[in-house]
């Protein structure tokens, strides 16, 4: 369900292994006027971040192969990605808390559709 | 030689004297005064014998010769009598060889004078033979040496007579008889000699003196054997009685006091003149507490206590009747033996015996206590060698006393403790301390068992350690229970950990589908999947509400599990007060929105820029309070207000306009799974009953306080007060 990036809209990368959840995120972000791309694998997310520079990353912490925390650290360690906003989406409140400083926003699952949409609008460049 | 009657009588006298000498020598040769008596008798024999010869011969020179020999005896008799009297009255100073020689000086001079009379005539001035009937006697005129001898002899006899007279006058019956015999013996030759010398002789020309001396010897010999003349020496006896420490009182047949010795006088505290002649019972009633009258006193030792003296004294009193030959009582002797020292020693002995008995009883008690103790008791010497074990030791370890005594407690070593433990034990007890611990030991049969052990040093009066005492209790059962408990605890902890883990997993696995339910429902409402009828929209709102409730319940269940397992680690820090509202509104918002409730947030400016605490858990608290408020409020507003009640605290107040909480229920609302009872409440709310309990527990963890102000139907106000800075509890 990937869409080719269009330059006129900012790109939101959705890293979430739950397809249904990813779909909801996509819908909300699109309503917030983002281009969206869904990645369901941690390693794939790291790989794609080598080549693209999204405006926003909605990052699940519980991912196959590479954890969301590692991806977050990788983003924060990469100067090219310095401007990237990261929204953590997690079902583990304590883990979320520990990463609060590295992220721009922490959302506890289940995440309200409206909430995500409103937050995403705020994080638009 | 003519055997005339005079000579014959003299010879008989010589035989008697000689025989007596032999008799005394054979019967009494080593007795007192035997020497002087035998010598005396021999002297008399010599005298009589040669006097007989003198009388028998007719030749004048021969007569003179015999007379001269006679004088050896004549001059010896008086000194010998003198020595005998001295022996009798025990005049020590007249004994011994030197005194004897002194006595012999004059007799020696006289004898020399007798033998040399032919040259000087100083003994016999003139010797005239005198014809009497058929024989001749010598008629002499005496010279000065004769008078010397006579005077000397008279002097000695006079002195002896006087001494004996004194004894006879002073002493008792026996002594009087003895002294009488001696006096008679000594007076006889004196008489005879007197008659002869002064010519008052009924037998003209015959010297009666040797006959008299023979009679003297006989009298002495009779006294010796019949009256024990020299066996009881009156002065010695008197000295004994005078000096003896026991009081002696002599009574006559009429119980009158006849004599008191100094010890008795001292005991009675009297002078002899005061009591001599008085009745004994009168004397005793005044001075000494005899229990009964003298006559009633038994003839055995009677113990009498006298407190007349400064301190109480004890006497053994013995009343001995004196009896004559006819068994008639002629008097009594009372002896008072001061037995105070002995008695006191006896009292002391009895006291110490009593003390010993008390101590023994104590010892027996201790001994029985130790023997029957339910604890094992072991006593060792300083090297740890066992000196005593009680029966419990055998019962528990299986070692008999003889198998343990002489060994060290190492026979019980299980090998399950390192040497450090035993070193430490020794360090403590040898330093005078008490060691307590739990040891696993080994029985004789190899079985292991646990003991609670207390070892203490036993010190003597000087504080020096002499033994060690171990009191031990078998705690094997307790240990097993403890180990079971520890295992149970470990298992419970493990179970709790697994529960937490399970809850975490459940939480995670439930959140994802809940997210989908919530997301898709919202999208449906949004009209993304086509237009909604009002009815459909309403239904979807109920789906969202139910989802929110489920989510809330899930959160609280997990929080409660984390609190219970002690898993919550507070990560307190400074943070902006606005953060309290992050992600809070959204969850409660849907519910509030559905009820048309307004949630307002207010922050006092003086709480900016930072408050203090763990924002995650504070949000959890506020979320629960808002959920609670929404649940019980049907209309109106919910106000969340952050402010500073004082300089060191900040507070969050959640105020609603709901049904309120009855006063009687207010103290219970923070208990787990508790709900205000009543139909309306039940219908209106569907809480888990965990929310406020978790709030309370979290606030307590944060060293904060929660208070509640409410009235029925007038809303409720919860206020949480938290410290602004870390206090000691949290910095740990």
XYZ file of C-alpha atoms in Angstrom, chain A residues 18 20-21 23-24 27-28 31 60 62 90-94 97 100-101 106 108-115 117, chain B residues 507-508 511-516 518-520 522-523 525-526 528-529 551 562 573 582-583 586 614-617 619:
56
model
C 0.072 -4.125 12.622
C -4.847 -2.443 10.497
C -3.261 0.062 12.846
C -4.043 1.805 7.896
C -5.672 3.950 10.562
C -5.857 7.686 7.056
C -5.305 10.153 9.875
C -6.303 13.837 6.512
C 5.948 1.727 16.698
C 7.522 -3.259 18.930
C 3.536 2.285 21.706
C 1.534 -0.015 23.886
C 4.280 -0.036 26.541
C 3.947 3.097 28.643
C 7.196 2.683 30.569
C 8.487 7.269 28.975
C 10.235 10.676 25.624
C 13.293 12.952 25.366
C 4.728 9.973 22.589
C 0.094 5.528 23.954
C -1.786 2.877 22.082
C -4.621 2.674 21.491
C -4.239 5.949 19.672
C -7.327 7.898 18.815
C -7.776 8.643 15.184
C -8.691 12.219 15.905
C -5.830 12.659 18.287
C -4.754 13.642 13.067
C -1.702 -5.309 27.887
C 0.365 -5.085 24.759
C -3.858 -2.477 23.061
C -3.230 -3.168 19.390
C -6.716 -4.543 18.592
C -8.229 -1.870 20.859
C -6.372 0.682 18.775
C -7.912 -0.761 15.634
C -11.092 2.766 18.292
C -9.445 3.977 15.060
C -11.911 2.370 12.679
C -13.695 7.002 14.730
C -13.100 6.843 11.022
C -17.988 8.383 12.520
C -15.846 10.725 10.491
C -14.522 8.292 5.735
C -16.299 5.121 4.802
C -8.855 0.537 28.036
C 2.944 -3.111 38.951
C 12.319 15.121 37.753
C -0.542 15.521 27.879
C -2.575 12.665 26.477
C -8.051 12.436 24.909
C 7.322 11.469 37.765
C 5.079 12.885 35.011
C 4.031 9.493 33.694
C 2.572 8.346 36.994
C -0.680 11.688 34.491
